Coordinates of C-alpha atoms and ligand atoms in Angstrom, one line a residue:
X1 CA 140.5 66.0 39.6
X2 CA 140.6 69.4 40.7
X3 CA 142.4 70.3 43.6
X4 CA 139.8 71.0 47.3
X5 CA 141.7 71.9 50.8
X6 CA 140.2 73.1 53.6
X7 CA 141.0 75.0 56.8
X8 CA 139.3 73.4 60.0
X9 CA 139.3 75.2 62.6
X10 CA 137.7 74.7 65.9
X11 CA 136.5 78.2 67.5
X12 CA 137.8 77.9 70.8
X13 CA 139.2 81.8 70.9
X14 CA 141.0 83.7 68.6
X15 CA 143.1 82.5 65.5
X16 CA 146.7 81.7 66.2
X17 CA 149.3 82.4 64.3
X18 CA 149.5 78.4 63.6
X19 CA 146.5 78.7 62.4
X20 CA 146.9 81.2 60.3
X21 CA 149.8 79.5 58.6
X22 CA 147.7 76.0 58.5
X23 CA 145.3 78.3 56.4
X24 CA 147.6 80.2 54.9
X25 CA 149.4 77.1 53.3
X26 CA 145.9 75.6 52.4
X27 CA 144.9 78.9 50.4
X28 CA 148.3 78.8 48.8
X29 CA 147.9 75.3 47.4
X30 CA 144.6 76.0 46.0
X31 CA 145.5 79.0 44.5
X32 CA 148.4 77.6 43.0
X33 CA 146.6 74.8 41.7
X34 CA 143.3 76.7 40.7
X35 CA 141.3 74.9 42.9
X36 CA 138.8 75.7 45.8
X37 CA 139.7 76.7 49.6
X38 CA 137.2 75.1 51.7
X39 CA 136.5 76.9 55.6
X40 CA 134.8 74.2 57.5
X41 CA 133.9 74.9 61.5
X42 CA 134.7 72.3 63.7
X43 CA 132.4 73.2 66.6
X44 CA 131.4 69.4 68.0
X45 CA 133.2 69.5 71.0
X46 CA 130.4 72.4 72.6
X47 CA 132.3 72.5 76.5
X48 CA 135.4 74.3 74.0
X49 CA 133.4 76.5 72.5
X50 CA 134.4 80.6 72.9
X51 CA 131.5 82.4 71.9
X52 CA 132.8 84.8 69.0
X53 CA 135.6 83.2 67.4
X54 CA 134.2 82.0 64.5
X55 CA 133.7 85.8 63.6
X56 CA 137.4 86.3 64.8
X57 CA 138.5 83.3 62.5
X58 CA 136.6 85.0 59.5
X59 CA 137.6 88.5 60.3
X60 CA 141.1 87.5 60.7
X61 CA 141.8 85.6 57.8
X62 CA 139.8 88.5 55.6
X63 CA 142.2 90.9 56.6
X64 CA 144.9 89.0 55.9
X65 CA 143.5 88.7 52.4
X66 CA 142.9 85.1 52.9
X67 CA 138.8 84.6 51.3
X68 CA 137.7 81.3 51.2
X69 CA 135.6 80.2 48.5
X70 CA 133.0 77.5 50.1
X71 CA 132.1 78.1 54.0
X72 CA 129.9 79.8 56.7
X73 CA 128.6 82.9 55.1
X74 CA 129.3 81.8 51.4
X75 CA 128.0 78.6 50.9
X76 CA 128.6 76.3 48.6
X77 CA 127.4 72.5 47.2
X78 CA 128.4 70.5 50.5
X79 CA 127.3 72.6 52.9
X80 CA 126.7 73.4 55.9
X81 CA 130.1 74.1 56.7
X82 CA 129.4 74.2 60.3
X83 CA 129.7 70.7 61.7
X84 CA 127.0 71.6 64.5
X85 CA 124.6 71.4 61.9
X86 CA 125.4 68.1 60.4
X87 CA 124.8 66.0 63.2
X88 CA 122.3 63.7 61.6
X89 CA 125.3 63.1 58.9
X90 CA 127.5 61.4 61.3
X91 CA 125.0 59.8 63.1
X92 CA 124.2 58.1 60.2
X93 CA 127.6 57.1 59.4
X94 CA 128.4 55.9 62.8
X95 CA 125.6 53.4 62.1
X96 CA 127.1 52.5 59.1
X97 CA 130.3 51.9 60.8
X98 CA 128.3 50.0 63.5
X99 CA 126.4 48.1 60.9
X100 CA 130.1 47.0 58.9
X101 CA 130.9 45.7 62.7
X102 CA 134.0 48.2 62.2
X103 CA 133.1 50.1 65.3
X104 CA 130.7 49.2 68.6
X105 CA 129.0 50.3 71.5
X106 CA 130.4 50.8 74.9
X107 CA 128.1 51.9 78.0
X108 CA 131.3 52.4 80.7
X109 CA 130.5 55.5 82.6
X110 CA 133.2 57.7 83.3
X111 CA 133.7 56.2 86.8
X112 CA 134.3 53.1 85.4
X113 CA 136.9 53.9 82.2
X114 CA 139.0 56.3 85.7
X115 CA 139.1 52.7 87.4
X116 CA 140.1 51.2 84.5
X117 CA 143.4 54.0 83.3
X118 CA 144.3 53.5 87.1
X119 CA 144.5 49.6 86.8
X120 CA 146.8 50.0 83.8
X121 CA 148.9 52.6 85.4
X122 CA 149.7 50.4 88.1
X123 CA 150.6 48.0 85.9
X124 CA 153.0 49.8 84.0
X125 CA 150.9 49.8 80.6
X126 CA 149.9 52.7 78.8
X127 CA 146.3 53.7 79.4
X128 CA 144.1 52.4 76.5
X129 CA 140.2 51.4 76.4
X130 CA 140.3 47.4 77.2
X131 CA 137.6 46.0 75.0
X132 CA 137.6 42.2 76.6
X133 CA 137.3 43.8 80.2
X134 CA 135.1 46.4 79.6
X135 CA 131.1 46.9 79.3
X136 CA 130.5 46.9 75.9
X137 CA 128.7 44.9 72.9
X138 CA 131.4 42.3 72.9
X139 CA 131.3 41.5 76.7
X140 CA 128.0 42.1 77.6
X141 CA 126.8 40.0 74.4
X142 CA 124.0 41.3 72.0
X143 CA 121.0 41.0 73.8
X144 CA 122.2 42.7 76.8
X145 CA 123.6 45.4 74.5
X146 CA 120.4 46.1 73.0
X147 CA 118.1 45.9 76.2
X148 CA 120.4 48.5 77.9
X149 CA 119.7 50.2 74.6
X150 CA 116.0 49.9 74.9
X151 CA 116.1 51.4 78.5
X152 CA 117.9 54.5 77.3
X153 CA 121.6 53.9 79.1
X154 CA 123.9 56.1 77.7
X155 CA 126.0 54.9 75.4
X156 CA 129.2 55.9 72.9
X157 CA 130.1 54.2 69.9
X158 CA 134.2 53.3 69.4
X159 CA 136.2 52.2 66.7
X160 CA 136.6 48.8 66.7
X161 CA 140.9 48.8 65.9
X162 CA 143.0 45.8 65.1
X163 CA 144.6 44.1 67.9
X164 CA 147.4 42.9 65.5
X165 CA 149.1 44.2 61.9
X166 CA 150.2 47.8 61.1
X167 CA 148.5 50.5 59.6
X168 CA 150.3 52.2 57.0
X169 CA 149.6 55.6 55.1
X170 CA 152.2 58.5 53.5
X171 CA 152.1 62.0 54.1
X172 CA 153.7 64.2 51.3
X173 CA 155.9 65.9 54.4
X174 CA 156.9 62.9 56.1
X175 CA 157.0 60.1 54.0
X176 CA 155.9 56.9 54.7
X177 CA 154.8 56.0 58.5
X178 CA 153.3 53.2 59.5
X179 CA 152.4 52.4 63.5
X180 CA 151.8 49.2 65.4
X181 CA 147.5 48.6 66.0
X182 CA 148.3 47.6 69.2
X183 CA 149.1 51.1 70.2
X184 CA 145.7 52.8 68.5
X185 CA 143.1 53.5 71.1
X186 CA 139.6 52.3 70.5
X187 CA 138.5 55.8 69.5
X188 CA 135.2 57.3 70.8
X189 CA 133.5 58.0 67.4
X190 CA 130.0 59.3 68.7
X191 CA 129.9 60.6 72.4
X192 CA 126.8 59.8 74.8
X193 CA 125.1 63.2 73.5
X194 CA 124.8 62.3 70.2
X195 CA 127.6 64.8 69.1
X196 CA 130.5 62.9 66.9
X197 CA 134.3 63.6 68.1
X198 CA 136.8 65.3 66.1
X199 CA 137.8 62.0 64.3
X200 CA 134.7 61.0 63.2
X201 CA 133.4 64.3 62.2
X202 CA 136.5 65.3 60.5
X203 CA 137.0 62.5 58.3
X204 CA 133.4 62.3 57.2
X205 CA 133.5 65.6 55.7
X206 CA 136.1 65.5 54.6
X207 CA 135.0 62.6 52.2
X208 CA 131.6 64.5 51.5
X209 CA 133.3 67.5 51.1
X210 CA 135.7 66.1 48.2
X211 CA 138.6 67.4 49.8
X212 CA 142.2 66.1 47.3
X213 CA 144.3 67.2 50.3
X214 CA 144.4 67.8 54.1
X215 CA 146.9 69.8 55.2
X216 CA 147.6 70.9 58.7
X217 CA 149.8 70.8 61.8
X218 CA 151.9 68.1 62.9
X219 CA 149.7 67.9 66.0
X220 CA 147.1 66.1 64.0
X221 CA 149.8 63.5 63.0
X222 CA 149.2 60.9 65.9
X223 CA 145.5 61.0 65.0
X224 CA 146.0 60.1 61.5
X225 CA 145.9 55.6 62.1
X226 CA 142.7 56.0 63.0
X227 CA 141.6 58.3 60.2
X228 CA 143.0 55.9 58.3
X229 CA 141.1 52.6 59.7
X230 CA 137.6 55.3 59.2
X231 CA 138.8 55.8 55.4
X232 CA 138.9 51.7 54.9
X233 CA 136.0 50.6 56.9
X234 CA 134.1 53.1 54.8
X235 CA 135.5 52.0 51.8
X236 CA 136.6 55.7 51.1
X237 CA 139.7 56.8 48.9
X238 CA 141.8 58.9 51.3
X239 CA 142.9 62.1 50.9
X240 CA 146.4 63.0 50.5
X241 CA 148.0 64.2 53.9
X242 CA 150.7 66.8 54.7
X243 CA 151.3 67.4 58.3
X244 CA 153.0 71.0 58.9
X245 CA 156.2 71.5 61.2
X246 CA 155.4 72.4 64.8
X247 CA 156.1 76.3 65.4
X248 CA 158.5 76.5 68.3
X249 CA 159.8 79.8 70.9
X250 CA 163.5 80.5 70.0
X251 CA 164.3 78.1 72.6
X252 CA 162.9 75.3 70.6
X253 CA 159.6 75.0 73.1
X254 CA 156.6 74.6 71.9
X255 CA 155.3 77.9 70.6
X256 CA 153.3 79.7 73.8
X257 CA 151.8 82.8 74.6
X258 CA 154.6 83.0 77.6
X259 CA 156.6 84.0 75.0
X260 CA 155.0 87.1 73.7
X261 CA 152.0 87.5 71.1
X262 CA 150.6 84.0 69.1
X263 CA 147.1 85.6 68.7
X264 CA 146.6 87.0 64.7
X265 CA 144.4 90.1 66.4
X266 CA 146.9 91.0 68.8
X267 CA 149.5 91.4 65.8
X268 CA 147.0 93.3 64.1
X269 CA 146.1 95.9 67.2
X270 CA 150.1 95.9 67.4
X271 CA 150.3 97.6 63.8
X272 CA 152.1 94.9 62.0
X273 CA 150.7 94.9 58.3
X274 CA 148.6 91.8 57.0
X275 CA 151.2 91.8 53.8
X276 CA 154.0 91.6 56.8
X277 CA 152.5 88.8 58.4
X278 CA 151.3 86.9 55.6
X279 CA 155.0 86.7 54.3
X280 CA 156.7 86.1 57.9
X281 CA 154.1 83.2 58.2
X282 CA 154.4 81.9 54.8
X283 CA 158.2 81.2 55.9
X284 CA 157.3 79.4 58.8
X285 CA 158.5 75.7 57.2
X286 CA 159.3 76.7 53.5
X287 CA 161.3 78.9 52.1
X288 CA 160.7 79.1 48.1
X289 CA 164.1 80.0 46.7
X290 CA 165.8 79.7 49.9
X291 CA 167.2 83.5 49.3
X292 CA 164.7 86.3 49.6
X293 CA 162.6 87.3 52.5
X294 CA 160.4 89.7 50.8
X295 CA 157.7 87.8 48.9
X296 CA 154.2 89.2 48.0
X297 CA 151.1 86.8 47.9
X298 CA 151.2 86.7 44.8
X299 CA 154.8 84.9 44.6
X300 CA 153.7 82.9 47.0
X301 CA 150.9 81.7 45.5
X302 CA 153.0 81.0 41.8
X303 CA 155.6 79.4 43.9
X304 CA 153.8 77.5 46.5
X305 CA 155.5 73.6 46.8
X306 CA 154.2 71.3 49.5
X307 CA 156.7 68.8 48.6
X308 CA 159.4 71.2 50.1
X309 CA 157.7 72.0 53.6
X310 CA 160.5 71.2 55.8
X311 CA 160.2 68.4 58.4
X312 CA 161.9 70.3 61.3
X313 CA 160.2 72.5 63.2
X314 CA 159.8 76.5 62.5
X315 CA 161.1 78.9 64.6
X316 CA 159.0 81.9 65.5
X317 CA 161.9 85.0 65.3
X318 CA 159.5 88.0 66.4
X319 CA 162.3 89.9 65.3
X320 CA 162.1 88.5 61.9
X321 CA 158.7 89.4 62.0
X322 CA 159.8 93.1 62.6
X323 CA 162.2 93.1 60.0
X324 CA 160.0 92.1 57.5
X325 CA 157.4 94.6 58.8
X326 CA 159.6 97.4 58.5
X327 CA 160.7 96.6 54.8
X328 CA 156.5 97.4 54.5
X329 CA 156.7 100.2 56.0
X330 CA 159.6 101.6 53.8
X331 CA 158.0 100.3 50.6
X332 CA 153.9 101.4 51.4
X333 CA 152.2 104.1 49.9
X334 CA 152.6 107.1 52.1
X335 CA 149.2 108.3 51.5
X336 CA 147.7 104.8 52.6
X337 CA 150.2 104.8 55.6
X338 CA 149.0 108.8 56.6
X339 CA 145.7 107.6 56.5
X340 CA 147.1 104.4 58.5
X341 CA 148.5 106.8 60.9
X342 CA 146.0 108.9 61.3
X343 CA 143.4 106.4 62.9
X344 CA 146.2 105.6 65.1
X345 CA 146.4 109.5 66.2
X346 CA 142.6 109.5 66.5
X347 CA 142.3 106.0 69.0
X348 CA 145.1 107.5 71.3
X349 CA 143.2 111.2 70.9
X350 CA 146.0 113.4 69.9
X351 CA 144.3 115.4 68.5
X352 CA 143.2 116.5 64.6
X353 CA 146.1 116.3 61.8
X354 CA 145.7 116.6 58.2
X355 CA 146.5 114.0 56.0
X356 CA 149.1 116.2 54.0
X357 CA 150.8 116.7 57.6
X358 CA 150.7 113.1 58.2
X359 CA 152.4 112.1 54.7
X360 CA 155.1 114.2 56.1
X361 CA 155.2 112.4 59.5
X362 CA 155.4 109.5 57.6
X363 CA 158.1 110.0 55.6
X364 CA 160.2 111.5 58.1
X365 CA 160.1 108.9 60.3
X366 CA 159.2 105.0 58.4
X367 CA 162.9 104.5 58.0
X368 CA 163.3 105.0 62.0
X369 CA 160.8 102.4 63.1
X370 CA 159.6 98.7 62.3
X371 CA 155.6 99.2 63.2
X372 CA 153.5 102.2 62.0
X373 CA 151.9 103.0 64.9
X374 CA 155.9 103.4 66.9
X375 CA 156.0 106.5 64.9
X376 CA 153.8 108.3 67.5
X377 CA 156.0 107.4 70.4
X378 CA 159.2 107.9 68.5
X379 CA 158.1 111.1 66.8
X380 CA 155.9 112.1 69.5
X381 CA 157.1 115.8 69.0
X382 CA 155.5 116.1 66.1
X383 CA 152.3 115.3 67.5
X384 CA 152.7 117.8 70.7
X385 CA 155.7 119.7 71.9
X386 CA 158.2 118.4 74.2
X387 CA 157.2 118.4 78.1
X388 CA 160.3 116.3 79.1
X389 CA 163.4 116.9 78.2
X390 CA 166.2 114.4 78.4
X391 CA 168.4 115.3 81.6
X392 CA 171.6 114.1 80.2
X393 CA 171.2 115.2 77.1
X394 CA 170.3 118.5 78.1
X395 CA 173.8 118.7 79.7
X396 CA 175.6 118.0 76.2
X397 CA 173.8 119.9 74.2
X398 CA 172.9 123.0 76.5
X399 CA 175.9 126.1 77.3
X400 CA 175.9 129.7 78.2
X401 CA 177.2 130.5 74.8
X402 CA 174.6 128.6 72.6
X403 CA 171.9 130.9 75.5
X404 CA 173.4 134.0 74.1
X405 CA 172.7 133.1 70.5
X406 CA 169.1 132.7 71.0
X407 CA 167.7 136.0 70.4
X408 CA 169.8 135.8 67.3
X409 CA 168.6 132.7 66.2
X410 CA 164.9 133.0 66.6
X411 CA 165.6 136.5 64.5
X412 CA 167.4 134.2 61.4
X413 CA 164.9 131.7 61.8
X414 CA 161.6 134.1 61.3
X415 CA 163.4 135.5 58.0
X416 CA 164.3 131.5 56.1
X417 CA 161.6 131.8 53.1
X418 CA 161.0 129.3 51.9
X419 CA 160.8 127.2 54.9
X420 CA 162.6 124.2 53.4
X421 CA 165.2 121.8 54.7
X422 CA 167.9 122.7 52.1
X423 CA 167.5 126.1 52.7
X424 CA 167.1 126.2 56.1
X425 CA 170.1 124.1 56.4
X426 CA 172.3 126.6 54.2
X427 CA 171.0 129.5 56.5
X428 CA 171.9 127.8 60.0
X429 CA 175.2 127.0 58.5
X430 CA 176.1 130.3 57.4
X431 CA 174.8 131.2 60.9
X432 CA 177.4 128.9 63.0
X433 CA 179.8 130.3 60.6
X434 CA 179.3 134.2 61.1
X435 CA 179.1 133.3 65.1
X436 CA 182.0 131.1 65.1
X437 CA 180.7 128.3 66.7
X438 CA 180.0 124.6 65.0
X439 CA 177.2 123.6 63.3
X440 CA 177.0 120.7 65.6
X441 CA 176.5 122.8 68.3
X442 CA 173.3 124.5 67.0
X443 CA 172.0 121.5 65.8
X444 CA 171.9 119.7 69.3
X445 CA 170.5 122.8 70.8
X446 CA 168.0 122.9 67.9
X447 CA 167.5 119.1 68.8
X448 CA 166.8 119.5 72.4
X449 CA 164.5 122.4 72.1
X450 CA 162.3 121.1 69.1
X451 CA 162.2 117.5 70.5
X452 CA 163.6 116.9 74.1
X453 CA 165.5 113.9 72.9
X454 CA 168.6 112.8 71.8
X455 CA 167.4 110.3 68.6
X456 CA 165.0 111.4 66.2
X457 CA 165.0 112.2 62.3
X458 CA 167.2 114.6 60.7
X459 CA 167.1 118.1 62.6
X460 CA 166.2 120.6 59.8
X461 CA 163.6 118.0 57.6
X462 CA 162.1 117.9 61.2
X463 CA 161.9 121.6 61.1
X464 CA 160.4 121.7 57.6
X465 CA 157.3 119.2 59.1
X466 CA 156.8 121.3 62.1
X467 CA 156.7 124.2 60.1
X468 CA 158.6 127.9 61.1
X469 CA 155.5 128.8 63.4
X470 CA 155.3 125.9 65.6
X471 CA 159.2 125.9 65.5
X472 CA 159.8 129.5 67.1
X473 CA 157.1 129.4 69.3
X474 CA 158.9 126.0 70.9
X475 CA 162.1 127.7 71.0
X476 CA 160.7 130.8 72.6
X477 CA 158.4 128.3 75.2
X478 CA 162.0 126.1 75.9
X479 CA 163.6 129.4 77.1
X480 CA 161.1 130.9 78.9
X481 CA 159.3 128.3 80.6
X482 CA 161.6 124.8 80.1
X483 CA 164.9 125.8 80.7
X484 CA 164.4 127.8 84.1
X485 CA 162.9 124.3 85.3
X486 CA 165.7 122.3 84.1
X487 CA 168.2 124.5 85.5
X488 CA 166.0 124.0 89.0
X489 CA 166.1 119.7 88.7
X490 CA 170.2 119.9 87.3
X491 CA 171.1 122.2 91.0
X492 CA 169.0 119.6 92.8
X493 CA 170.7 116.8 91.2
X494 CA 173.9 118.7 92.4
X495 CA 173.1 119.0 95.8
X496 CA 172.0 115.3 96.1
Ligands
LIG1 N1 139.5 71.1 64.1 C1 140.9 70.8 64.0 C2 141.7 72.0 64.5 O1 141.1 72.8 65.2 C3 141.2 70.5 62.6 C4 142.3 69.6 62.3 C5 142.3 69.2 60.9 O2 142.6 70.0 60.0 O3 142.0 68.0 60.6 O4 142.8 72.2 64.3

């Protein structure tokens, strides 16, 4: 039988990175298996619903290069793939289950169910629907039932559970579990407005759909006794299960905006890469060899093993993620990263730069940073000239004698052809040399003037991206118009 997964999600706002990895593993395991990757919206529960994020879910999972190959917008032979629009299907099957006496109707209002979880809480038991004390088909008797029917009351239907036994089922990440009846809740199937809950709805298509395998988060584990008792009182071979360790904050919390980002679109926005992501996800609860960090899709796909998912929960390392981002970064295409870069430069207006002179930006500066889009704060000289200077660094690196060189320098400078960093290195050198001051020296100063800050990229392959223009005219603007104002801010700083 050929292997069918699906990713369920429910649009209630944007994708999480949980998410993502839920669907991540699922397309994984398909792949790997040549079989089909199923999206399937789970949209029942309407007072959830965020208007867009279906076409959030999509979008985010195409960028990340995750396609699906039955769904909304593709089709397929089990569609719709919207559960909205199969709401006649599980209608039909809560019937069934009504007419196999494995589930039946209840008529309690929501008044009466508060009473009832207040009753229970006084007495010390855990809140569960009480089917002896309750209004239902079994209290009120049959021909009550159906003459409240006949006069339109509202109604639900629940799943009739066992009072008594265990209910058993394995899950290829957990092993075997099995859980007392007693503590299953008599599960709303179908709600009072005709819409099915998630459990109903979820286990029904996944039998029509002919999905081999669910696989998703650990949150879904508690749910899964009564997904079994829906798979037996339909007479339905079950799926297999794998339940996905929790993602947890570096304090071992449950993983939470508080902590930073968990949305897949702000990640994106932030600059990380989709290959970045992808792989820092992938790691979240498996680790293929156990080694490596660095794995393409690919890989992952030819090594993909649910039967090593660990058990413990994953924790989310944002710095990790970084890590991995930069190795991207170092190991892109510089003409795809310019072009990258240069939408960047364009959303923040800073003006027009060729491609060519963006290559250069690039290559200058990918080693310095872990996110694309950090090279236009880092390297923001290269994208304007300096307006602020740093105060302390100005004091290291600025003297009377480096002052007097200037005129000097600005002379050696114009006459460097070609206007490359070897040779522009070989030139300042001799320079120091001949003026007998250090090479060190002139390189600060050179620093200070090109950039206004201490850190940046090496001082003359900075020079060879400027260009010699754009070089003397900010050496000529630092000493006419810069340094008078320093000077002004280091004598007030004095006086202070
Ligand atoms: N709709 C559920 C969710 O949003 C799907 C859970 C499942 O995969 O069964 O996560």
């Amino acid at each position: 039988m050929s292997v069918r997964v699906r990713f369920a999600p429910s649009p209630t706002g944007y994708l999480h990175i949980g998410g993502l990895r839920t669907a991540l593993y699922n397309f994984l395991f398909a792949r790997h298996h040549g079989g089909t990757f199923v999206l399937r919206i789970e949209d029942t529960d309407k007072t959830r619903y965020v208007e867009g994020s279906v076409e959030n879910i999509i979008e985010m999972l195409h960028w990340c290069g995750l396609d699906y190959d039955e769904g909304p917008g593709k089709g397929g032979p089990y569609g719709p793939y919207v559960q909205s629009e199969r709401t006649e299907i599980y209608r039909r099957y809560a019937q069934e289950l009504l007419d196999k006496g494995a589930a039946y109707i209840a008529f309690d209002t929501p008044e009466e169910l508060e009473r009832m979880r207040q009753r229970q809480q006084q007495a010390g038991i855990v809140p569960k629907y009480d089917r002896t004390t309750m209004r239902n088909q079994f209290t009120l008797g049959e021909e009550e039932t159906q003459r409240l029917l006949a006069e339109g009351v509202p109604y639900v239907i629940r799943l009739k559970v066992p009072l008594t036994g265990v209910i058993k089922f394995s899950d290829i990440v957990r092993g075997e579990i099995s859980v007392p009846a007693r503590d299953v809740d008599d599960q709303i199937l179908l709600k009072s407005d005709g819409f099915p809950t998630y459990h109903l709805a979820n286990v029904v298509d996944d039998h029509l759909m002919h999905i081999t395998h669910v696989i998703r988060g650990e949150e879904w584990l508690p749910s899964m006794p009564k997904h079994v008792l829906l798979y037996e009182a339909f007479g339905w071979e079950k799926p297999q299960f794998a339940h996905l360790p929790l993602l947890l904050n570096p304090d071992r919390s449950k993983l939470s905006k508080r902590h930073g980002h968990v949305a897949v679109e702000d990640f994106k926005k932030e600059g990380y890469f989709p290959e970045a992501l992808i792989n820092f996800v992938a790691l979240l609860g498996w680790n293929p060899t156990g080694e490596r960090e660095i794995y393409s899709l690919q890989e992952l796909i030819e090594l993909f093993d649910l039967k090593k998912v660990n058990k413990a929960g994953a924790i989310f390392d944002i710095q990790k993620l970084r890590w991995i981002n930069a190795h991207y970064l170092r190991h892109k295409d510089p003409k795809e990263l310019a072009r990258q870069l240069q939408q960047y430069v364009q959303e923040g207006n800073l003006g027009d730069f060729s491609l060519e002179y963006l290559e250069k930006v690039v290559i200058l500066l990918r080693e310095r940073v872990d996110l694309l889009p950090e090279i236009l704060t880092f390297g923001d000289y290269l994208f304007h000239p300096p307006t602020h200077f740093e105060q302390e660094y100005f004091a290291r690196a600025w003297s009377d004698d480096i002052e007097a060189l200037i005129p000097e320098l600005l002379a050696l400078l114009r006459q460097i052809e070609p206007w490359e960093h070897m040779v522009i290195w070989e030139q300042l050198k001799g320079f120091a040399k001949q003026q007998g001051t250090k090479i060190g020296k002139v390189m600060n100063a050179l620093r200070l003037m090109l950039t206004g800050k201490s850190v940046g990229a090496g001082m003359t392959e900075t020079m060879e991206v400027l260009g010699k223009e754009e070089t003397l005219r900010r050496i000529e603007q630092f000493v006419t118009q810069h340094l008078p104002a320093l000077r002004q801010q280091v004598a007030e700083n004095a006086s202070e």
